[in-house]
């Protein structure tokens, strides 16, 4: 079965060690102050897409991402691993988007791509941890959705069989295509970059990434595949009032690292007297009993 697969991928600021410069005065993440990485769970989603491509000869995988011109690196990382193409949504009107505006932009782009069988993305991005974008995209497109996926077992007869990781265990579900799937970080890790593909696509760029008088101008004319797709709000027929800050009701006031510290601690041994004393204390405090 020939599948048209779109992977939702995001270049995120590495928020694992947030400093005082992590937020702007407007209450948005200060991306310029933080190193940019490929969102971890989106890499798990990319691996599932590439496996489907291998299982279904003739299928294609494309990465869809939104961000500034430097986010073209996400598309290149996908191409290095075996993806076929990519689309970068980049426009000042997209800036500052919350989950509602982000899902709107992605949904309009997917409509423009057209005839998509499977949309796959990570469960959530580490700069928000909301797990809302995938389901919102599905809702806006009117598509079936399966969340918390660990493995896409097979696609046949117009249906995808998916194993999900849920509280208390796992379950296997079958969903008709087209479908939106979000993938957990517990899914298989993404394969490494392929050396031949790195050599093929290392100069692939979006037009906005190039500087005037680029010495590789002739190379881009000779090899059209090195020019990545770049779309603005107008290119996807989007409504500017539903994009970026204009379309974002969510306002983040601050981001903090919180460290929990115990006010009191007690060291116990394995002796019967210590264990008996601990049980008496727990009973007295009505923690157990």
Short mmCIF file of C-alpha atoms in Angstrom, two decimals, residues 26-134:
data_model
loop_
_atom_site.label_atom_id
_atom_site.label_comp_id
_atom_site.label_asym_id
_atom_site.label_seq_id
_atom_site.Cartn_x
_atom_site.Cartn_y
_atom_site.Cartn_z
CA UNK A 26 6.05 39.24 26.51
CA UNK A 27 5.89 35.91 28.35
CA UNK A 28 7.10 33.71 25.49
CA UNK A 29 10.09 31.37 25.40
CA UNK A 30 13.30 33.20 24.54
CA UNK A 31 14.44 30.83 21.83
CA UNK A 32 17.50 32.90 20.97
CA UNK A 33 18.94 32.32 24.45
CA UNK A 34 18.58 28.53 24.43
CA UNK A 35 20.21 25.87 22.23
CA UNK A 36 17.86 24.38 19.62
CA UNK A 37 17.33 20.62 19.33
CA UNK A 38 15.06 18.16 17.52
CA UNK A 39 12.12 17.52 19.84
CA UNK A 40 12.87 14.06 21.34
CA UNK A 41 9.45 12.42 20.91
CA UNK A 42 9.22 13.70 17.33
CA UNK A 43 12.29 11.58 16.63
CA UNK A 44 10.38 8.54 17.92
CA UNK A 45 7.55 9.48 15.56
CA UNK A 46 9.96 9.83 12.63
CA UNK A 47 11.26 6.31 13.25
CA UNK A 48 7.72 4.89 13.09
CA UNK A 49 7.14 6.72 9.81
CA UNK A 50 10.37 5.41 8.29
CA UNK A 51 9.48 1.86 9.31
CA UNK A 52 6.10 2.20 7.60
CA UNK A 53 7.87 3.42 4.48
CA UNK A 54 10.09 0.32 4.51
CA UNK A 55 7.10 -1.98 5.07
CA UNK A 56 5.09 -0.35 2.28
CA UNK A 57 7.26 0.17 -0.83
CA UNK A 58 6.30 3.27 -2.79
CA UNK A 59 5.35 5.20 0.34
CA UNK A 60 6.76 8.66 1.08
CA UNK A 61 7.68 10.47 4.29
CA UNK A 62 7.75 14.25 4.62
CA UNK A 63 8.52 16.43 7.62
CA UNK A 64 6.32 19.41 8.44
CA UNK A 65 7.73 21.97 10.86
CA UNK A 66 7.05 25.55 11.87
CA UNK A 67 9.60 28.06 13.04
CA UNK A 68 12.25 30.59 11.98
CA UNK A 69 14.49 29.85 8.97
CA UNK A 70 16.98 27.97 11.17
CA UNK A 71 14.27 25.34 11.76
CA UNK A 72 15.17 24.05 8.29
CA UNK A 73 17.75 21.98 10.18
CA UNK A 74 14.90 19.75 11.38
CA UNK A 75 14.01 18.91 7.78
CA UNK A 76 17.64 18.17 6.97
CA UNK A 77 17.88 15.85 9.97
CA UNK A 78 14.85 14.00 8.63
CA UNK A 79 16.34 13.75 5.14
CA UNK A 80 19.58 12.39 6.61
CA UNK A 81 17.59 9.55 8.15
CA UNK A 82 15.52 8.62 5.11
CA UNK A 83 12.66 11.10 4.71
CA UNK A 84 11.81 12.20 1.17
CA UNK A 85 10.85 15.85 1.55
CA UNK A 86 9.84 18.54 4.01
CA UNK A 87 7.92 21.78 4.46
CA UNK A 88 8.94 24.71 6.64
CA UNK A 89 6.22 27.09 7.80
CA UNK A 90 8.08 30.32 8.41
CA UNK A 91 6.55 33.76 8.68
CA UNK A 92 6.64 36.49 11.33
CA UNK A 93 2.89 36.01 11.61
CA UNK A 94 3.49 32.48 12.97
CA UNK A 95 5.70 33.75 15.84
CA UNK A 96 4.58 33.32 19.45
CA UNK A 97 1.99 30.65 18.68
CA UNK A 98 0.45 28.60 21.48
CA UNK A 99 -0.99 25.13 20.88
CA UNK A 100 -4.21 26.49 19.36
CA UNK A 101 -2.42 28.67 16.79
CA UNK A 102 0.22 26.01 16.12
CA UNK A 103 -2.36 23.32 15.39
CA UNK A 104 -4.23 25.73 13.12
CA UNK A 105 -1.09 26.46 11.09
CA UNK A 106 -0.16 22.78 10.82
CA UNK A 107 -3.70 21.79 9.82
CA UNK A 108 -3.80 24.39 7.03
CA UNK A 109 -0.45 23.14 5.75
CA UNK A 110 -1.63 19.51 5.77
CA UNK A 111 -4.67 20.53 3.73
CA UNK A 112 -2.34 22.19 1.23
CA UNK A 113 -0.14 19.06 1.03
CA UNK A 114 -3.29 17.07 0.35
CA UNK A 115 -4.21 13.37 0.24
CA UNK A 116 -2.27 12.55 3.41
CA UNK A 117 -2.86 9.04 4.76
CA UNK A 118 -1.06 9.24 8.09
CA UNK A 119 0.07 12.20 10.20
CA UNK A 120 2.55 11.22 12.92
CA UNK A 121 3.98 13.40 15.66
CA UNK A 122 5.51 13.12 19.09
CA UNK A 123 3.15 13.03 22.06
CA UNK A 124 4.39 16.43 23.23
CA UNK A 125 7.21 18.96 22.90
CA UNK A 126 9.62 19.61 25.78
CA UNK A 127 9.08 23.37 25.61
CA UNK A 128 5.41 23.00 26.53
CA UNK A 129 4.64 19.43 27.65
CA UNK A 130 0.94 19.93 26.89
CA UNK A 131 0.34 17.00 24.48
CA UNK A 132 -2.35 19.11 22.80
CA UNK A 133 -1.09 19.87 19.29
CA UNK A 134 -1.56 16.41 17.75
#
